Protein backbone atom coordinates (compact mmCIF):
# COMPACT_ATOMS: atom_id res chain seq x y z
CA UNK A 1 0.00 0.00 0.00
CA UNK A 2 2.76 2.41 1.00
CA UNK A 3 4.72 1.69 -2.17
CA UNK A 4 1.62 2.31 -4.32
CA UNK A 5 0.95 5.57 -2.50
CA UNK A 6 4.54 6.71 -2.74
CA UNK A 7 4.59 6.02 -6.45
CA UNK A 8 1.15 7.67 -6.78
CA UNK A 9 -0.22 4.61 -8.56
CA UNK A 10 -3.93 4.77 -9.34
CA UNK A 11 -4.99 5.65 -5.83
CA UNK A 12 -8.73 5.75 -6.52
CA UNK A 13 -8.59 2.26 -8.01
CA UNK A 14 -6.66 1.03 -5.02
CA UNK A 15 -9.11 2.51 -2.54
CA UNK A 16 -12.09 1.18 -4.48
CA UNK A 17 -10.81 -2.39 -4.23
CA UNK A 18 -9.87 -2.11 -0.62
CA UNK A 19 -12.74 -0.03 0.77
CA UNK A 20 -14.32 -3.21 2.19
CA UNK A 21 -11.46 -3.29 4.69
CA UNK A 22 -12.64 -0.11 6.31
CA UNK A 23 -15.74 2.03 5.66
CA UNK A 24 -13.66 5.23 5.73
CA UNK A 25 -11.78 4.05 2.66
CA UNK A 26 -14.97 4.55 0.70
CA UNK A 27 -14.92 8.16 1.81
CA UNK A 28 -11.32 8.46 0.60
CA UNK A 29 -12.35 6.82 -2.63
CA UNK A 30 -14.99 9.50 -3.28
CA UNK A 31 -12.56 12.21 -2.24
CA UNK A 32 -9.92 10.88 -4.61
CA UNK A 33 -12.34 10.70 -7.53
CA UNK A 34 -13.06 14.41 -6.95
CA UNK A 35 -9.37 15.19 -6.82
CA UNK A 36 -8.52 13.25 -9.95
CA UNK A 37 -11.29 14.90 -11.96
CA UNK A 38 -10.07 18.30 -10.76
CA UNK A 39 -6.44 17.21 -11.13
CA UNK A 40 -5.73 18.76 -14.51
CA UNK A 41 -6.71 22.18 -13.22
CA UNK A 42 -4.61 21.97 -10.03
CA UNK A 43 -0.98 22.85 -9.62
CA UNK A 44 1.64 20.12 -9.06
CA UNK A 45 2.12 21.40 -5.52
CA UNK A 46 -1.60 21.02 -4.73
CA UNK A 47 -1.62 17.47 -6.07
CA UNK A 48 1.39 16.64 -3.91
CA UNK A 49 -0.40 17.99 -0.80
CA UNK A 50 -3.50 15.92 -1.68
CA UNK A 51 -1.49 12.73 -2.06
CA UNK A 52 0.39 13.38 1.16
CA UNK A 53 -2.83 13.97 3.10
CA UNK A 54 -4.37 10.76 1.84
CA UNK A 55 -1.16 8.87 2.52
CA UNK A 56 -1.05 10.13 6.12
CA UNK A 57 -4.72 9.34 6.71
CA UNK A 58 -4.38 5.84 5.33
CA UNK A 59 -1.22 5.27 7.27
CA UNK A 60 -3.00 6.35 10.45
CA UNK A 61 -5.89 4.00 9.69
CA UNK A 62 -3.73 1.02 8.95
CA UNK A 63 -0.82 1.68 11.26
CA UNK A 64 -1.67 -1.19 13.59
CA UNK A 65 -2.08 -3.64 10.73
CA UNK A 66 1.11 -2.46 9.08
CA UNK A 67 3.03 -2.69 12.32
CA UNK A 68 1.75 -6.21 12.89
CA UNK A 69 2.81 -7.12 9.36
CA UNK A 70 6.19 -5.52 9.67
CA UNK A 71 7.11 -6.61 13.16
CA UNK A 72 7.69 -10.26 12.47
CA UNK A 73 10.65 -11.10 14.66
CA UNK A 74 11.26 -14.70 13.69
CA UNK A 75 10.47 -16.68 10.59
CA UNK A 76 11.08 -20.37 9.93
CA UNK A 77 10.89 -21.16 6.21
CA UNK A 78 10.77 -24.88 5.42
CA UNK A 79 13.51 -25.69 7.90
CA UNK A 80 14.88 -29.24 8.10
CA UNK A 81 17.72 -30.51 10.23
CA UNK A 82 19.39 -33.88 10.83
CA UNK A 83 22.22 -34.91 13.17
CA UNK A 84 25.04 -36.80 11.53
CA UNK A 85 27.05 -39.20 13.66
CA UNK A 86 29.26 -42.21 12.98
CA UNK A 87 26.19 -44.38 13.61
CA UNK A 88 24.24 -42.65 10.88
CA UNK A 89 21.77 -39.84 10.36
CA UNK A 90 19.10 -38.78 12.86
CA UNK A 91 16.54 -36.51 11.17
CA UNK A 92 15.27 -34.10 13.82
CA UNK A 93 13.20 -31.42 12.02
CA UNK A 94 11.15 -31.86 8.88
CA UNK A 95 10.17 -28.79 6.84
CA UNK A 96 9.11 -26.54 9.71
CA UNK A 97 7.52 -23.19 8.81
CA UNK A 98 6.08 -20.65 11.23
CA UNK A 99 6.55 -17.02 12.21
CA UNK A 100 6.53 -15.12 15.48
CA UNK A 101 5.45 -11.51 15.85
CA UNK A 102 6.79 -8.99 18.32
CA UNK A 103 5.33 -9.49 21.80
CA UNK A 104 3.96 -12.97 21.08
CA UNK A 105 4.37 -15.87 23.49
CA UNK A 106 4.60 -19.15 21.60
CA UNK A 107 4.47 -22.49 23.37
CA UNK A 108 5.89 -25.52 21.57
CA UNK A 109 4.91 -29.00 22.67
CA UNK A 110 5.78 -32.38 21.21
CA UNK A 111 6.64 -35.95 22.16
CA UNK A 112 9.88 -36.34 24.04
CA UNK A 113 12.92 -36.52 21.74
CA UNK A 114 11.01 -35.08 18.76
CA UNK A 115 13.36 -32.15 18.16
CA UNK A 116 12.12 -29.28 20.36
CA UNK A 117 15.53 -28.35 21.79
CA UNK A 118 17.06 -28.70 18.32
CA UNK A 119 14.59 -26.07 17.13
CA UNK A 120 15.70 -23.66 19.88
CA UNK A 121 19.38 -24.32 19.13
CA UNK A 122 18.74 -23.41 15.49
CA UNK A 123 17.12 -20.11 16.53
CA UNK A 124 20.03 -19.36 18.84
CA UNK A 125 22.43 -19.98 15.93
CA UNK A 126 24.12 -22.90 17.73
CA UNK A 127 23.10 -25.19 14.85
CA UNK A 128 22.48 -24.30 11.20
CA UNK A 129 19.56 -25.51 9.07
CA UNK A 130 20.34 -28.12 6.45
CA UNK A 131 17.42 -27.00 4.35
CA UNK A 132 15.30 -23.85 4.38
CA UNK A 133 16.15 -20.73 6.30
CA UNK A 134 15.55 -18.97 9.58
CA UNK A 135 15.11 -15.20 9.53
CA UNK A 136 15.36 -12.93 12.54
CA UNK A 137 14.12 -9.42 11.83
CA UNK A 138 14.15 -10.42 8.15
CA UNK A 139 17.84 -11.34 8.19
CA UNK A 140 19.33 -14.81 8.04
CA UNK A 141 20.05 -16.12 11.54
CA UNK A 142 23.82 -16.18 10.81
CA UNK A 143 23.82 -12.48 9.90
CA UNK A 144 21.48 -10.98 12.47
CA UNK A 145 22.88 -9.08 15.42
CA UNK A 146 19.81 -9.45 17.62
CA UNK A 147 20.08 -10.26 21.24
CA UNK A 148 18.66 -13.67 22.12
CA UNK A 149 18.06 -14.66 25.73
CA UNK A 150 18.10 -18.31 26.78
CA UNK A 151 16.47 -19.67 29.93
CA UNK A 152 17.06 -23.31 30.77
CA UNK A 153 15.88 -25.95 33.21
CA UNK A 154 18.81 -25.18 35.51
CA UNK A 155 19.27 -21.57 36.56
CA UNK A 156 23.09 -21.75 36.27
CA UNK A 157 23.59 -19.11 38.96
CA UNK A 158 27.14 -19.12 40.31
CA UNK A 159 27.37 -19.74 44.05
CA UNK A 160 30.58 -17.72 44.36
CA UNK A 161 28.81 -14.59 43.13
CA UNK A 162 26.08 -12.60 44.88
CA UNK A 163 22.66 -12.39 43.19
CA UNK A 164 23.43 -8.88 41.93
CA UNK A 165 26.80 -9.99 40.53
CA UNK A 166 25.15 -13.00 38.90
CA UNK A 167 22.63 -10.69 37.27
CA UNK A 168 25.28 -8.42 35.80
CA UNK A 169 27.43 -11.32 34.57
CA UNK A 170 26.04 -11.20 31.00
CA UNK A 171 26.60 -7.43 30.90
CA UNK A 172 30.21 -7.95 32.00
CA UNK A 173 30.82 -10.62 29.35
CA UNK A 174 29.27 -8.48 26.63
CA UNK A 175 31.22 -5.38 27.81
CA UNK A 176 27.94 -3.57 28.41
CA UNK A 177 28.39 -2.80 32.08
CA UNK A 178 27.96 0.95 32.57
CA UNK A 179 26.06 3.23 35.02
CA UNK A 180 22.82 2.91 32.95
CA UNK A 181 22.85 -0.89 32.74
CA UNK A 182 23.80 -1.15 36.43
CA UNK A 183 20.82 1.06 37.23
CA UNK A 184 18.58 -1.13 35.08
CA UNK A 185 19.78 -4.25 36.90
CA UNK A 186 18.94 -2.64 40.24
CA UNK A 187 15.54 -1.50 38.95
CA UNK A 188 14.66 -5.01 37.75
CA UNK A 189 15.74 -6.45 41.11
CA UNK A 190 13.47 -3.96 42.90
CA UNK A 191 10.50 -4.38 40.51
CA UNK A 192 10.56 -8.13 40.88
CA UNK A 193 11.06 -8.19 44.65
CA UNK A 194 14.68 -9.30 44.89
CA UNK A 195 16.32 -6.07 46.08
CA UNK A 196 16.74 -7.46 49.59
CA UNK A 197 18.58 -10.45 48.16
CA UNK A 198 21.01 -8.48 45.99
CA UNK A 199 23.92 -9.41 48.28
CA UNK A 200 22.71 -12.94 49.03
CA UNK A 201 24.25 -16.08 47.54
CA UNK A 202 22.05 -18.23 45.23
CA UNK A 203 21.81 -21.02 47.86
CA UNK A 204 20.00 -18.59 50.19
CA UNK A 205 17.10 -18.24 47.70
CA UNK A 206 14.13 -20.53 47.04
CA UNK A 207 13.88 -22.38 43.70
CA UNK A 208 11.32 -19.86 42.44
CA UNK A 209 13.42 -16.85 43.44
CA UNK A 210 16.44 -18.38 41.73
CA UNK A 211 14.48 -18.77 38.49
CA UNK A 212 13.34 -15.17 38.82
CA UNK A 213 16.98 -14.07 39.27
CA UNK A 214 17.93 -16.11 36.19
CA UNK A 215 15.20 -14.37 34.20
CA UNK A 216 16.36 -10.92 35.38
CA UNK A 217 19.92 -11.85 34.32
CA UNK A 218 18.49 -12.49 30.83
CA UNK A 219 16.17 -9.45 30.78
CA UNK A 220 18.87 -6.99 31.77
CA UNK A 221 20.49 -7.67 28.37
CA UNK A 222 17.26 -6.49 26.77
CA UNK A 223 16.80 -9.51 24.49
CA UNK A 224 14.62 -9.23 21.37
CA UNK A 225 13.68 -12.86 21.75
CA UNK A 226 13.54 -15.12 24.80
CA UNK A 227 14.00 -18.85 24.39
CA UNK A 228 12.68 -20.88 27.31
CA UNK A 229 13.70 -24.54 27.28
CA UNK A 230 11.63 -26.39 29.92
CA UNK A 231 12.52 -23.66 32.44
CA UNK A 232 10.27 -24.97 35.22
CA UNK A 233 10.72 -28.71 34.91
CA UNK A 234 13.29 -28.94 37.71
CA UNK A 235 10.79 -27.46 40.20
CA UNK A 236 8.23 -29.41 42.23
CA UNK A 237 4.62 -29.21 41.03
CA UNK A 238 3.37 -26.49 43.40
CA UNK A 239 6.40 -24.23 42.96
CA UNK A 240 6.16 -24.80 39.24
CA UNK A 241 2.63 -23.35 39.13
CA UNK A 242 3.55 -20.20 41.03
CA UNK A 243 6.90 -19.72 39.28
CA UNK A 244 5.25 -20.26 35.89
CA UNK A 245 2.68 -17.62 36.79
CA UNK A 246 5.36 -15.27 38.07
CA UNK A 247 7.73 -15.64 35.09
CA UNK A 248 4.84 -15.50 32.60
CA UNK A 249 3.62 -12.21 34.06
CA UNK A 250 7.12 -10.71 34.09
CA UNK A 251 7.61 -11.59 30.40
CA UNK A 252 4.24 -10.00 29.51
CA UNK A 253 4.98 -6.91 31.59
CA UNK A 254 8.35 -6.44 29.91
CA UNK A 255 6.58 -6.95 26.52
CA UNK A 256 9.09 -9.60 25.49
CA UNK A 257 8.69 -12.06 22.65
CA UNK A 258 9.10 -15.58 23.95
CA UNK A 259 9.24 -19.15 22.72
CA UNK A 260 8.63 -21.76 25.38
CA UNK A 261 9.42 -25.42 24.84
CA UNK A 262 7.65 -27.69 27.31
CA UNK A 263 6.27 -31.19 27.66
CA UNK A 264 3.68 -29.90 30.17
CA UNK A 265 0.49 -29.23 28.18
CA UNK A 266 -1.17 -27.22 30.94
CA UNK A 267 1.90 -24.98 31.13
CA UNK A 268 1.69 -24.40 27.37
CA UNK A 269 -2.03 -23.52 27.53
CA UNK A 270 -1.64 -21.28 30.59
CA UNK A 271 1.29 -19.29 29.20
CA UNK A 272 1.03 -19.10 25.42
CA UNK A 273 -0.76 -16.99 22.81
CA UNK A 274 -0.44 -19.95 20.49
CA UNK A 275 0.51 -23.59 20.94
CA UNK A 276 2.49 -25.27 18.19
CA UNK A 277 2.12 -29.05 18.39
CA UNK A 278 5.01 -31.01 16.88
CA UNK A 279 4.78 -34.57 15.60
CA UNK A 280 7.09 -37.38 16.67
CA UNK A 281 10.68 -37.22 15.33
CA UNK A 282 11.50 -35.88 12.81
CA UNK A 283 9.33 -33.05 14.09
CA UNK A 284 6.86 -31.50 11.67
CA UNK A 285 4.15 -29.03 12.67
CA UNK A 286 1.14 -31.16 13.46
CA UNK A 287 -1.15 -28.30 14.44
CA UNK A 288 -1.11 -24.67 15.57
CA UNK A 289 -3.71 -23.78 18.17
CA UNK A 290 -4.35 -20.08 18.86
CA UNK A 291 -5.41 -19.45 22.47
CA UNK A 292 -7.97 -16.87 23.41
CA UNK A 293 -9.29 -16.41 26.93
CA UNK A 294 -12.26 -14.16 27.68
CA UNK A 295 -11.07 -12.70 30.96
CA UNK A 296 -10.45 -9.27 32.41
CA UNK A 297 -7.13 -10.15 33.95
CA UNK A 298 -5.26 -12.71 31.91
CA UNK A 299 -2.60 -14.43 34.02
CA UNK A 300 -1.27 -18.01 33.76
CA UNK A 301 -2.80 -19.03 37.12
CA UNK A 302 -6.21 -17.46 36.39
CA UNK A 303 -6.27 -19.16 32.97
CA UNK A 304 -6.13 -22.54 34.69
CA UNK A 305 -9.56 -21.86 36.21
CA UNK A 306 -11.10 -20.38 33.05
CA UNK A 307 -13.75 -22.45 31.21
CA UNK A 308 -11.70 -22.38 27.97
CA UNK A 309 -8.71 -24.02 29.66
CA UNK A 310 -10.07 -27.58 29.55
CA UNK A 311 -11.16 -27.24 25.91
CA UNK A 312 -7.70 -26.07 24.82
CA UNK A 313 -5.98 -28.68 26.97
CA UNK A 314 -8.06 -31.45 25.37
CA UNK A 315 -7.38 -30.06 21.89
CA UNK A 316 -3.61 -30.11 22.44
CA UNK A 317 -3.84 -33.53 24.11
CA UNK A 318 -5.76 -35.00 21.18
CA UNK A 319 -3.31 -33.56 18.66
CA UNK A 320 -0.35 -34.93 20.60
CA UNK A 321 -1.77 -38.38 21.09
CA UNK A 322 -2.81 -38.58 17.46
CA UNK A 323 0.86 -38.15 16.57
CA UNK A 324 2.18 -40.88 18.84
P1 LIG B 1 13.51 -32.86 22.48
O1 LIG B 1 14.05 -31.55 22.93
O2 LIG B 1 12.21 -32.77 21.75
O3 LIG B 1 13.45 -33.87 23.57
P2 LIG B 1 15.99 -32.95 20.95
O4 LIG B 1 15.86 -31.77 20.06
O5 LIG B 1 16.87 -32.80 22.14
O6 LIG B 1 14.53 -33.46 21.38
O7 LIG B 1 16.51 -34.19 20.09
C1 LIG B 1 15.86 -34.64 18.93
C2 LIG B 1 16.51 -35.96 18.46
O8 LIG B 1 17.82 -35.72 18.03
C3 LIG B 1 16.58 -36.99 19.59
O9 LIG B 1 16.20 -38.22 19.04
C4 LIG B 1 18.02 -36.99 19.99
O10 LIG B 1 18.44 -38.29 20.35
C5 LIG B 1 18.72 -36.54 18.73
N1 LIG B 1 19.91 -35.74 19.06
C6 LIG B 1 19.94 -34.64 19.83
N2 LIG B 1 21.18 -34.14 19.90
C7 LIG B 1 21.97 -34.96 19.16
C8 LIG B 1 23.36 -35.00 18.82
N3 LIG B 1 24.20 -34.06 19.27
N4 LIG B 1 23.79 -36.00 18.03
C9 LIG B 1 22.95 -36.93 17.57
N5 LIG B 1 21.64 -36.96 17.82
C10 LIG B 1 21.15 -36.01 18.62
Tab-separated table of C-alpha atoms in Angstrom, residues 11-167:
chain	number	residue	atom	x	y	z
A	11	UNK	CA	-4.993	5.653	-5.829
A	12	UNK	CA	-8.733	5.753	-6.518
A	13	UNK	CA	-8.589	2.257	-8.015
A	14	UNK	CA	-6.656	1.029	-5.025
A	15	UNK	CA	-9.115	2.507	-2.542
A	16	UNK	CA	-12.093	1.178	-4.478
A	17	UNK	CA	-10.812	-2.388	-4.235
A	18	UNK	CA	-9.867	-2.106	-0.617
A	19	UNK	CA	-12.740	-0.035	0.769
A	20	UNK	CA	-14.324	-3.208	2.186
A	21	UNK	CA	-11.458	-3.294	4.686
A	22	UNK	CA	-12.642	-0.105	6.315
A	23	UNK	CA	-15.744	2.035	5.658
A	24	UNK	CA	-13.662	5.226	5.731
A	25	UNK	CA	-11.780	4.045	2.663
A	26	UNK	CA	-14.975	4.552	0.700
A	27	UNK	CA	-14.922	8.162	1.807
A	28	UNK	CA	-11.322	8.457	0.595
A	29	UNK	CA	-12.348	6.817	-2.627
A	30	UNK	CA	-14.991	9.505	-3.281
A	31	UNK	CA	-12.557	12.207	-2.241
A	32	UNK	CA	-9.920	10.884	-4.615
A	33	UNK	CA	-12.343	10.704	-7.533
A	34	UNK	CA	-13.058	14.414	-6.948
A	35	UNK	CA	-9.365	15.190	-6.815
A	36	UNK	CA	-8.522	13.255	-9.946
A	37	UNK	CA	-11.288	14.897	-11.958
A	38	UNK	CA	-10.071	18.299	-10.760
A	39	UNK	CA	-6.444	17.207	-11.134
A	40	UNK	CA	-5.730	18.763	-14.512
A	41	UNK	CA	-6.709	22.180	-13.221
A	42	UNK	CA	-4.610	21.972	-10.029
A	43	UNK	CA	-0.981	22.853	-9.623
A	44	UNK	CA	1.636	20.118	-9.058
A	45	UNK	CA	2.115	21.400	-5.521
A	46	UNK	CA	-1.599	21.025	-4.730
A	47	UNK	CA	-1.615	17.472	-6.071
A	48	UNK	CA	1.387	16.641	-3.906
A	49	UNK	CA	-0.398	17.986	-0.798
A	50	UNK	CA	-3.502	15.916	-1.675
A	51	UNK	CA	-1.488	12.727	-2.061
A	52	UNK	CA	0.394	13.384	1.158
A	53	UNK	CA	-2.832	13.974	3.102
A	54	UNK	CA	-4.374	10.763	1.840
A	55	UNK	CA	-1.161	8.870	2.523
A	56	UNK	CA	-1.050	10.129	6.115
A	57	UNK	CA	-4.725	9.342	6.714
A	58	UNK	CA	-4.381	5.841	5.327
A	59	UNK	CA	-1.224	5.269	7.270
A	60	UNK	CA	-3.000	6.354	10.445
A	61	UNK	CA	-5.894	4.003	9.695
A	62	UNK	CA	-3.727	1.015	8.953
A	63	UNK	CA	-0.819	1.681	11.261
A	64	UNK	CA	-1.668	-1.195	13.585
A	65	UNK	CA	-2.078	-3.638	10.731
A	66	UNK	CA	1.111	-2.455	9.083
A	67	UNK	CA	3.030	-2.685	12.324
A	68	UNK	CA	1.748	-6.209	12.890
A	69	UNK	CA	2.814	-7.117	9.364
A	70	UNK	CA	6.193	-5.519	9.672
A	71	UNK	CA	7.114	-6.606	13.155
A	72	UNK	CA	7.691	-10.256	12.474
A	73	UNK	CA	10.651	-11.100	14.656
A	74	UNK	CA	11.263	-14.697	13.688
A	75	UNK	CA	10.467	-16.685	10.589
A	76	UNK	CA	11.080	-20.375	9.929
A	77	UNK	CA	10.887	-21.158	6.207
A	78	UNK	CA	10.766	-24.876	5.425
A	79	UNK	CA	13.515	-25.688	7.901
A	80	UNK	CA	14.879	-29.240	8.104
A	81	UNK	CA	17.723	-30.508	10.229
A	82	UNK	CA	19.391	-33.875	10.828
A	83	UNK	CA	22.222	-34.907	13.170
A	84	UNK	CA	25.035	-36.799	11.527
A	85	UNK	CA	27.053	-39.195	13.664
A	86	UNK	CA	29.260	-42.212	12.983
A	87	UNK	CA	26.186	-44.383	13.614
A	88	UNK	CA	24.240	-42.653	10.878
A	89	UNK	CA	21.767	-39.841	10.357
A	90	UNK	CA	19.098	-38.775	12.861
A	91	UNK	CA	16.541	-36.509	11.166
A	92	UNK	CA	15.268	-34.100	13.824
A	93	UNK	CA	13.203	-31.425	12.023
A	94	UNK	CA	11.152	-31.860	8.882
A	95	UNK	CA	10.173	-28.790	6.839
A	96	UNK	CA	9.115	-26.536	9.705
A	97	UNK	CA	7.523	-23.188	8.813
A	98	UNK	CA	6.080	-20.649	11.233
A	99	UNK	CA	6.555	-17.024	12.211
A	100	UNK	CA	6.535	-15.118	15.478
A	101	UNK	CA	5.445	-11.508	15.850
A	102	UNK	CA	6.788	-8.986	18.323
A	103	UNK	CA	5.329	-9.493	21.796
A	104	UNK	CA	3.958	-12.971	21.076
A	105	UNK	CA	4.375	-15.872	23.492
A	106	UNK	CA	4.605	-19.146	21.603
A	107	UNK	CA	4.471	-22.491	23.368
A	108	UNK	CA	5.891	-25.516	21.573
A	109	UNK	CA	4.913	-29.005	22.669
A	110	UNK	CA	5.781	-32.384	21.214
A	111	UNK	CA	6.635	-35.948	22.164
A	112	UNK	CA	9.877	-36.342	24.042
A	113	UNK	CA	12.917	-36.522	21.739
A	114	UNK	CA	11.013	-35.083	18.762
A	115	UNK	CA	13.358	-32.149	18.163
A	116	UNK	CA	12.120	-29.276	20.362
A	117	UNK	CA	15.533	-28.353	21.789
A	118	UNK	CA	17.057	-28.702	18.320
A	119	UNK	CA	14.585	-26.070	17.128
A	120	UNK	CA	15.699	-23.656	19.883
A	121	UNK	CA	19.381	-24.321	19.135
A	122	UNK	CA	18.740	-23.412	15.495
A	123	UNK	CA	17.116	-20.112	16.530
A	124	UNK	CA	20.034	-19.359	18.836
A	125	UNK	CA	22.428	-19.984	15.926
A	126	UNK	CA	24.118	-22.900	17.727
A	127	UNK	CA	23.101	-25.193	14.847
A	128	UNK	CA	22.480	-24.303	11.197
A	129	UNK	CA	19.557	-25.509	9.066
A	130	UNK	CA	20.344	-28.117	6.450
A	131	UNK	CA	17.416	-26.997	4.351
A	132	UNK	CA	15.300	-23.845	4.383
A	133	UNK	CA	16.154	-20.729	6.299
A	134	UNK	CA	15.551	-18.966	9.579
A	135	UNK	CA	15.110	-15.205	9.532
A	136	UNK	CA	15.361	-12.934	12.537
A	137	UNK	CA	14.125	-9.417	11.832
A	138	UNK	CA	14.149	-10.418	8.152
A	139	UNK	CA	17.841	-11.344	8.193
A	140	UNK	CA	19.325	-14.812	8.036
A	141	UNK	CA	20.053	-16.124	11.535
A	142	UNK	CA	23.818	-16.179	10.812
A	143	UNK	CA	23.818	-12.482	9.901
A	144	UNK	CA	21.485	-10.975	12.467
A	145	UNK	CA	22.881	-9.084	15.421
A	146	UNK	CA	19.809	-9.451	17.625
A	147	UNK	CA	20.081	-10.264	21.237
A	148	UNK	CA	18.659	-13.670	22.122
A	149	UNK	CA	18.061	-14.664	25.735
A	150	UNK	CA	18.096	-18.306	26.783
A	151	UNK	CA	16.472	-19.674	29.930
A	152	UNK	CA	17.064	-23.309	30.768
A	153	UNK	CA	15.885	-25.950	33.209
A	154	UNK	CA	18.810	-25.182	35.508
A	155	UNK	CA	19.267	-21.568	36.559
A	156	UNK	CA	23.085	-21.755	36.272
A	157	UNK	CA	23.587	-19.108	38.963
A	158	UNK	CA	27.142	-19.120	40.306
A	159	UNK	CA	27.369	-19.738	44.047
A	160	UNK	CA	30.582	-17.722	44.358
A	161	UNK	CA	28.812	-14.585	43.128
A	162	UNK	CA	26.076	-12.597	44.877
A	163	UNK	CA	22.659	-12.394	43.185
A	164	UNK	CA	23.430	-8.878	41.927
A	165	UNK	CA	26.798	-9.993	40.527
A	166	UNK	CA	25.150	-13.004	38.905
A	167	UNK	CA	22.629	-10.689	37.272
